[in-house]
PDB file of C-alpha atoms and ligand atoms in Angstrom:
ATOM      1  CA  MET A 852      16.215   0.652 -13.900  1.00 50.00           C
ATOM      2  CA  THR A 853      16.709   1.912 -10.352  1.00 50.00           C
ATOM      3  CA  GLY A 854      18.910   0.635  -7.548  1.00 84.00           C
ATOM      4  CA  ILE A 855      16.003  -0.103  -5.435  1.00 93.00           C
ATOM      5  CA  VAL A 856      16.322  -2.900  -2.874  1.00 97.00           C
ATOM      6  CA  ILE A 857      13.274  -5.119  -2.390  1.00 98.00           C
ATOM      7  CA  THR A 858      12.896  -7.201   0.804  1.00 98.00           C
ATOM      8  CA  LEU A 859      10.099  -9.390   2.069  1.00 98.00           C
ATOM      9  CA  VAL A 860       9.133  -9.678   5.756  1.00 98.00           C
ATOM     10  CA  ARG A 861       6.316 -11.811   7.199  1.00 98.00           C
ATOM     11  CA  GLY A 862       4.663  -9.768   9.924  1.00 98.00           C
ATOM     12  CA  ASP A 863       2.595  -6.696  10.868  1.00 98.00           C
ATOM     13  CA  ILE A 864       3.155  -3.510   8.748  1.00 98.00           C
ATOM     14  CA  THR A 865       2.309  -1.364  11.737  1.00 98.00           C
ATOM     15  CA  GLU A 866       5.529  -2.488  13.536  1.00 98.00           C
ATOM     16  CA  GLN A 867       7.959  -1.637  10.675  1.00 98.00           C
ATOM     17  CA  SER A 868      10.697   0.782  11.232  1.00 97.00           C
ATOM     18  CA  VAL A 869      10.718   2.546   7.900  1.00 98.00           C
ATOM     19  CA  ASP A 870      10.061   6.054   6.799  1.00 98.00           C
ATOM     20  CA  ALA A 871       6.670   5.353   5.412  1.00 98.00           C
ATOM     21  CA  ILE A 872       4.116   2.545   5.490  1.00 98.00           C
ATOM     22  CA  VAL A 873       1.383   2.303   2.869  1.00 99.00           C
ATOM     23  CA  ASN A 874      -2.136   1.636   3.820  1.00 98.00           C
ATOM     24  CA  ALA A 875      -4.572  -0.296   1.608  1.00 98.00           C
ATOM     25  CA  ALA A 876      -7.207   2.188   2.415  1.00 98.00           C
ATOM     26  CA  ASN A 877     -10.808   2.530   1.015  1.00 97.00           C
ATOM     27  CA  SER A 878     -11.780   5.689  -1.010  1.00 98.00           C
ATOM     28  CA  SER A 879     -13.526   7.210   2.049  1.00 97.00           C
ATOM     29  CA  LEU A 880     -10.156   7.527   3.889  1.00 97.00           C
ATOM     30  CA  LEU A 881     -12.226   7.231   7.032  1.00 95.00           C
ATOM     31  CA  GLY A 882     -11.057   3.843   8.113  1.00 86.00           C
ATOM     32  CA  GLY A 883     -11.964   0.238   7.386  1.00 90.00           C
ATOM     33  CA  GLY A 884     -10.996  -3.256   8.264  1.00 94.00           C
ATOM     34  CA  GLY A 885      -7.871  -5.314   7.495  1.00 97.00           C
ATOM     35  CA  VAL A 886      -4.659  -3.478   7.359  1.00 98.00           C
ATOM     36  CA  ASP A 887      -6.459  -0.134   7.463  1.00 98.00           C
ATOM     37  CA  GLY A 888      -8.011  -0.830  10.739  1.00 98.00           C
ATOM     38  CA  ALA A 889      -4.784  -2.113  12.065  1.00 98.00           C
ATOM     39  CA  ILE A 890      -2.858   1.061  11.003  1.00 98.00           C
ATOM     40  CA  HIS A 891      -5.535   3.407  12.660  1.00 98.00           C
ATOM     41  CA  ARG A 892      -5.500   1.482  15.816  1.00 98.00           C
ATOM     42  CA  ALA A 893      -1.730   1.470  16.019  1.00 98.00           C
ATOM     43  CA  GLY A 894      -1.222   4.996  14.930  1.00 98.00           C
ATOM     44  CA  GLY A 895      -3.778   6.697  17.014  1.00 97.00           C
ATOM     45  CA  PRO A 896      -6.376   9.408  16.253  1.00 97.00           C
ATOM     46  CA  ALA A 897      -3.913  11.832  14.397  1.00 98.00           C
ATOM     47  CA  ILE A 898      -4.128   9.732  11.301  1.00 98.00           C
ATOM     48  CA  LEU A 899      -7.893   9.890  11.106  1.00 98.00           C
ATOM     49  CA  ASP A 900      -7.809  13.605  11.943  1.00 98.00           C
ATOM     50  CA  ALA A 901      -5.478  14.119   8.940  1.00 98.00           C
ATOM     51  CA  CYS A 902      -7.710  11.923   6.666  1.00 98.00           C
ATOM     52  CA  ARG A 903     -10.798  14.004   7.668  1.00 98.00           C
ATOM     53  CA  ALA A 904      -8.884  17.186   6.813  1.00 98.00           C
ATOM     54  CA  LEU A 905      -8.091  15.678   3.327  1.00 98.00           C
ATOM     55  CA  ARG A 906     -11.847  14.956   2.985  1.00 98.00           C
ATOM     56  CA  ALA A 907     -12.565  18.379   3.839  1.00 98.00           C
ATOM     57  CA  SER A 908     -10.149  19.853   1.300  1.00 97.00           C
ATOM     58  CA  HIS A 909      -8.670  18.170  -1.726  1.00 94.00           C
ATOM     59  CA  TYR A 910     -10.558  14.873  -1.556  1.00 96.00           C
ATOM     60  CA  GLY A 911     -14.194  15.855  -0.884  1.00 97.00           C
ATOM     61  CA  LYS A 912     -15.436  12.768  -2.958  1.00 96.00           C
ATOM     62  CA  GLY A 913     -12.696  10.632  -1.456  1.00 98.00           C
ATOM     63  CA  LEU A 914      -9.519   9.197  -2.859  1.00 98.00           C
ATOM     64  CA  PRO A 915      -9.905   7.665  -6.313  1.00 98.00           C
ATOM     65  CA  THR A 916      -8.860   4.026  -6.966  1.00 98.00           C
ATOM     66  CA  GLY A 917      -5.189   3.786  -7.973  1.00 98.00           C
ATOM     67  CA  LYS A 918      -4.215   7.233  -6.362  1.00 98.00           C
ATOM     68  CA  ALA A 919      -2.210   7.801  -3.185  1.00 98.00           C
ATOM     69  CA  VAL A 920      -1.869  10.599  -0.585  1.00 98.00           C
ATOM     70  CA  ALA A 921       0.113  10.886   2.560  1.00 98.00           C
ATOM     71  CA  THR A 922      -0.606  11.702   6.201  1.00 98.00           C
ATOM     72  CA  THR A 923       1.285  11.738   9.378  1.00 98.00           C
ATOM     73  CA  GLY A 924       2.134   8.279  10.924  1.00 98.00           C
ATOM     74  CA  GLY A 925       0.839   9.491  14.305  1.00 98.00           C
ATOM     75  CA  GLU A 926       2.184   7.207  17.037  1.00 98.00           C
ATOM     76  CA  LEU A 927       3.653   4.763  14.602  1.00 98.00           C
ATOM     77  CA  SER A 928       7.401   4.231  14.237  1.00 98.00           C
ATOM     78  CA  ALA A 929       6.893   5.349  10.557  1.00 98.00           C
ATOM     79  CA  ARG A 930       6.837   9.064  10.113  1.00 98.00           C
ATOM     80  CA  TRP A 931       4.307   8.804   7.227  1.00 98.00           C
ATOM     81  CA  VAL A 932       1.334   6.773   6.137  1.00 98.00           C
ATOM     82  CA  ILE A 933       0.754   6.776   2.451  1.00 98.00           C
ATOM     83  CA  HIS A 934      -2.891   5.855   1.802  1.00 98.00           C
ATOM     84  CA  THR A 935      -3.683   4.227  -1.475  1.00 98.00           C
ATOM     85  CA  VAL A 936      -7.017   2.676  -2.738  1.00 98.00           C
ATOM     86  CA  GLY A 937      -6.661  -0.679  -4.503  1.00 98.00           C
ATOM     87  CA  PRO A 938      -9.201  -1.945  -7.014  1.00 98.00           C
ATOM     88  CA  VAL A 939     -11.850  -4.633  -5.988  1.00 98.00           C
ATOM     89  CA  TRP A 940     -11.037  -7.878  -7.864  1.00 98.00           C
ATOM     90  CA  SER A 941     -13.126  -8.474 -10.816  1.00 98.00           C
ATOM     91  CA  ALA A 942     -13.368 -11.778 -12.809  1.00 96.00           C
ATOM     92  CA  THR A 943     -14.898  -9.931 -15.789  1.00 98.00           C
ATOM     93  CA  GLU A 944     -12.758  -6.765 -15.964  1.00 98.00           C
ATOM     94  CA  ASP A 945      -8.990  -6.615 -15.964  1.00 98.00           C
ATOM     95  CA  ARG A 946      -8.126  -4.024 -13.318  1.00 98.00           C
ATOM     96  CA  THR A 947      -4.304  -4.762 -13.225  1.00 98.00           C
ATOM     97  CA  GLU A 948      -3.414  -1.176 -14.364  1.00 98.00           C
ATOM     98  CA  LEU A 949      -5.269   0.268 -11.282  1.00 98.00           C
ATOM     99  CA  LEU A 950      -3.419  -2.221  -8.912  1.00 99.00           C
ATOM    100  CA  ALA A 951      -0.037  -1.259 -10.489  1.00 98.00           C
ATOM    101  CA  SER A 952      -0.978   2.363 -10.239  1.00 98.00           C
ATOM    102  CA  CYS A 953      -1.377   2.066  -6.340  1.00 99.00           C
ATOM    103  CA  TYR A 954       2.308   0.931  -6.184  1.00 99.00           C
ATOM    104  CA  ARG A 955       3.511   3.520  -8.600  1.00 98.00           C
ATOM    105  CA  GLU A 956       1.574   6.416  -7.143  1.00 98.00           C
ATOM    106  CA  SER A 957       2.593   5.478  -3.632  1.00 99.00           C
ATOM    107  CA  LEU A 958       6.321   5.566  -4.632  1.00 98.00           C
ATOM    108  CA  ARG A 959       5.604   8.894  -6.336  1.00 98.00           C
ATOM    109  CA  VAL A 960       4.175  10.348  -3.092  1.00 98.00           C
ATOM    110  CA  ALA A 961       7.213   8.871  -1.226  1.00 98.00           C
ATOM    111  CA  ASP A 962       9.541  10.671  -3.544  1.00 98.00           C
ATOM    112  CA  GLU A 963       7.627  13.946  -2.953  1.00 98.00           C
ATOM    113  CA  LEU A 964       8.216  13.291   0.869  1.00 98.00           C
ATOM    114  CA  GLY A 965      11.949  12.567   0.121  1.00 98.00           C
ATOM    115  CA  VAL A 966      11.865   9.251   2.037  1.00 98.00           C
ATOM    116  CA  GLY A 967      14.269   6.354   1.681  1.00 98.00           C
ATOM    117  CA  SER A 968      12.305   3.361   2.823  1.00 98.00           C
ATOM    118  CA  VAL A 969       8.673   2.367   2.310  1.00 98.00           C
ATOM    119  CA  ALA A 970       6.776  -0.714   3.476  1.00 98.00           C
ATOM    120  CA  PHE A 971       3.788  -2.014   1.443  1.00 99.00           C
ATOM    121  CA  PRO A 972       1.189  -4.609   2.283  1.00 98.00           C
ATOM    122  CA  ALA A 973      -0.174  -6.831  -0.251  1.00 98.00           C
ATOM    123  CA  ILE A 974      -2.662  -4.189  -1.719  1.00 98.00           C
ATOM    124  CA  SER A 975      -6.253  -5.576  -2.777  1.00 98.00           C
ATOM    125  CA  THR A 976      -5.497  -9.186  -1.680  1.00 98.00           C
ATOM    126  CA  GLY A 977      -7.749  -9.073   1.488  1.00 98.00           C
ATOM    127  CA  ILE A 978     -11.201  -7.797   1.584  1.00 97.00           C
ATOM    128  CA  TYR A 979     -10.887  -6.793  -2.054  1.00 98.00           C
ATOM    129  CA  ARG A 980     -10.221 -10.442  -2.952  1.00 98.00           C
ATOM    130  CA  TRP A 981      -7.402 -10.098  -5.488  1.00 98.00           C
ATOM    131  CA  PRO A 982      -5.869 -13.556  -5.983  1.00 98.00           C
ATOM    132  CA  ILE A 983      -2.559 -13.401  -4.013  1.00 98.00           C
ATOM    133  CA  ASP A 984      -0.273 -14.898  -6.596  1.00 98.00           C
ATOM    134  CA  ASP A 985      -1.377 -12.401  -9.263  1.00 98.00           C
ATOM    135  CA  GLY A 986      -1.358  -9.502  -6.725  1.00 98.00           C
ATOM    136  CA  ALA A 987       2.204 -10.518  -5.731  1.00 98.00           C
ATOM    137  CA  ARG A 988       3.330 -10.614  -9.396  1.00 98.00           C
ATOM    138  CA  ILE A 989       1.878  -7.117 -10.142  1.00 98.00           C
ATOM    139  CA  ALA A 990       3.431  -5.718  -6.888  1.00 98.00           C
ATOM    140  CA  VAL A 991       6.897  -6.899  -7.608  1.00 98.00           C
ATOM    141  CA  GLU A 992       6.950  -6.118 -11.216  1.00 98.00           C
ATOM    142  CA  THR A 993       5.642  -2.608 -10.661  1.00 98.00           C
ATOM    143  CA  VAL A 994       8.108  -1.784  -7.942  1.00 98.00           C
ATOM    144  CA  ARG A 995      10.962  -3.244  -9.862  1.00 97.00           C
ATOM    145  CA  ASN A 996      10.233  -0.964 -12.869  1.00 97.00           C
ATOM    146  CA  ALA A 997       9.362   2.015 -10.992  1.00 97.00           C
ATOM    147  CA  LYS A 998      11.303   5.276 -11.421  1.00 95.00           C
ATOM    148  CA  THR A 999      11.829   6.338  -7.865  1.00 97.00           C
ATOM    149  CA  ALA A1000      14.605   7.551  -5.488  1.00 97.00           C
ATOM    150  CA  VAL A1001      13.309   5.251  -2.692  1.00 98.00           C
ATOM    151  CA  ALA A1002      16.176   2.894  -1.699  1.00 98.00           C
ATOM    152  CA  GLU A1003      14.266   0.287   0.042  1.00 98.00           C
ATOM    153  CA  VAL A1004      10.860  -1.278  -0.581  1.00 98.00           C
ATOM    154  CA  ARG A1005       9.782  -3.804   1.976  1.00 98.00           C
ATOM    155  CA  PHE A1006       6.723  -6.014   1.396  1.00 98.00           C
ATOM    156  CA  VAL A1007       5.166  -6.873   4.633  1.00 98.00           C
ATOM    157  CA  LEU A1008       3.126 -10.037   4.334  1.00 98.00           C
ATOM    158  CA  PHE A1009       0.694 -10.944   7.035  1.00 97.00           C
ATOM    159  CA  ASP A1010       0.428 -14.788   6.473  1.00 97.00           C
ATOM    160  CA  GLU A1011       2.630 -17.605   5.157  1.00 98.00           C
ATOM    161  CA  ARG A1012       0.526 -17.801   1.909  1.00 98.00           C
ATOM    162  CA  ALA A1013       1.131 -14.259   0.999  1.00 98.00           C
ATOM    163  CA  TYR A1014       4.802 -14.439   1.987  1.00 98.00           C
ATOM    164  CA  THR A1015       5.263 -17.483  -0.383  1.00 98.00           C
ATOM    165  CA  ALA A1016       3.428 -15.784  -3.267  1.00 98.00           C
ATOM    166  CA  PHE A1017       5.731 -12.742  -2.946  1.00 98.00           C
ATOM    167  CA  ALA A1018       8.914 -14.988  -2.614  1.00 98.00           C
ATOM    168  CA  ASN A1019       7.875 -16.766  -5.828  1.00 98.00           C
ATOM    169  CA  ALA A1020       7.246 -13.409  -7.524  1.00 98.00           C
ATOM    170  CA  LEU A1021      10.579 -12.145  -6.524  1.00 96.00           C
TER     171      LEU A1021
HETATM  172  P1  ADP B1185      -7.768  -4.680   0.659  1.00 77.07           P
HETATM  173  O1  ADP B1185      -9.154  -4.013   0.910  1.00 77.07           O
HETATM  174  O2  ADP B1185      -6.986  -3.817  -0.211  1.00 77.07           O
HETATM  175  O3  ADP B1185      -7.899  -6.082   0.094  1.00 77.07           O
HETATM  176  P2  ADP B1185      -6.955  -5.674   3.257  1.00 77.07           P
HETATM  177  O4  ADP B1185      -6.581  -4.912   4.395  1.00 77.07           O
HETATM  178  O5  ADP B1185      -8.274  -6.478   3.445  1.00 77.07           O
HETATM  179  O6  ADP B1185      -7.072  -4.664   1.981  1.00 77.07           O
HETATM  180  O7  ADP B1185      -5.883  -6.640   2.895  1.00 77.07           O
HETATM  181  C1  ADP B1185      -4.742  -6.409   2.164  1.00 77.07           C
HETATM  182  C2  ADP B1185      -3.661  -7.362   2.676  1.00 77.07           C
HETATM  183  O8  ADP B1185      -3.102  -6.811   3.921  1.00 77.07           O
HETATM  184  C3  ADP B1185      -4.111  -8.783   2.842  1.00 77.07           C
HETATM  185  O9  ADP B1185      -3.136  -9.658   2.328  1.00 77.07           O
HETATM  186  C4  ADP B1185      -4.259  -8.883   4.412  1.00 77.07           C
HETATM  187  O10 ADP B1185      -3.865 -10.314   4.887  1.00 77.07           O
HETATM  188  C5  ADP B1185      -2.973  -8.044   4.799  1.00 77.07           C
HETATM  189  N1  ADP B1185      -2.986  -7.465   6.145  1.00 77.07           N
HETATM  190  C6  ADP B1185      -4.084  -7.366   7.109  1.00 77.07           C
HETATM  191  N2  ADP B1185      -3.515  -6.924   8.268  1.00 77.07           N
HETATM  192  C7  ADP B1185      -2.252  -6.540   8.012  1.00 77.07           C
HETATM  193  C8  ADP B1185      -1.180  -6.013   8.884  1.00 77.07           C
HETATM  194  N3  ADP B1185      -1.424  -5.651  10.101  1.00 77.07           N
HETATM  195  N4  ADP B1185       0.036  -5.902   8.364  1.00 77.07           N
HETATM  196  C9  ADP B1185       0.262  -6.320   7.037  1.00 77.07           C
HETATM  197  N5  ADP B1185      -0.579  -6.870   6.263  1.00 77.07           N
HETATM  198  C10 ADP B1185      -1.921  -7.062   6.774  1.00 77.07           C
END
């Protein structure tokens, strides 16, 4: 077990004063809708430049589902953005392990960066349609059980429904 402190905030992840915020990206790393679009808009072009550089080097085929990689936070208050690719919800295939991997891998990258505080959105629960109660349960369980030196994880929930789901899971 770790001494990690988990907090919940209803709001916009781009406005959080933490060391790193996590982006629910898509595997292209070249931007999308939802929280991804909001992060690129708020952080400015430096984030997309860094993502393009990753595509040109280590991630020629894109970032695989369940993995995470860091870029600058650009003009955000957060110094870093950790991009992770959540699984698309499937009614016929259990992709829980991939969603859990997003949280674990993001915290592993955070440890590599040596950061103390990380904010997460509810990965996969928007455009990727993961049911919010289940997504919240997986998020909270995975972070609680993660071996990490990160001191604070803040879940930033965009709407009341997501906030309630995370509060119940916690
Ligand atoms: P995914 O493709 O992984 O489902 P989305 O960005 O569509 O990613 O949605 C993930 C979650 O992020 C959803 O619960 C959505 O409501 C939420 N979200 C969207 N914009 C923001 C934001 N600015 N800050 C925090 N959460 C957000």
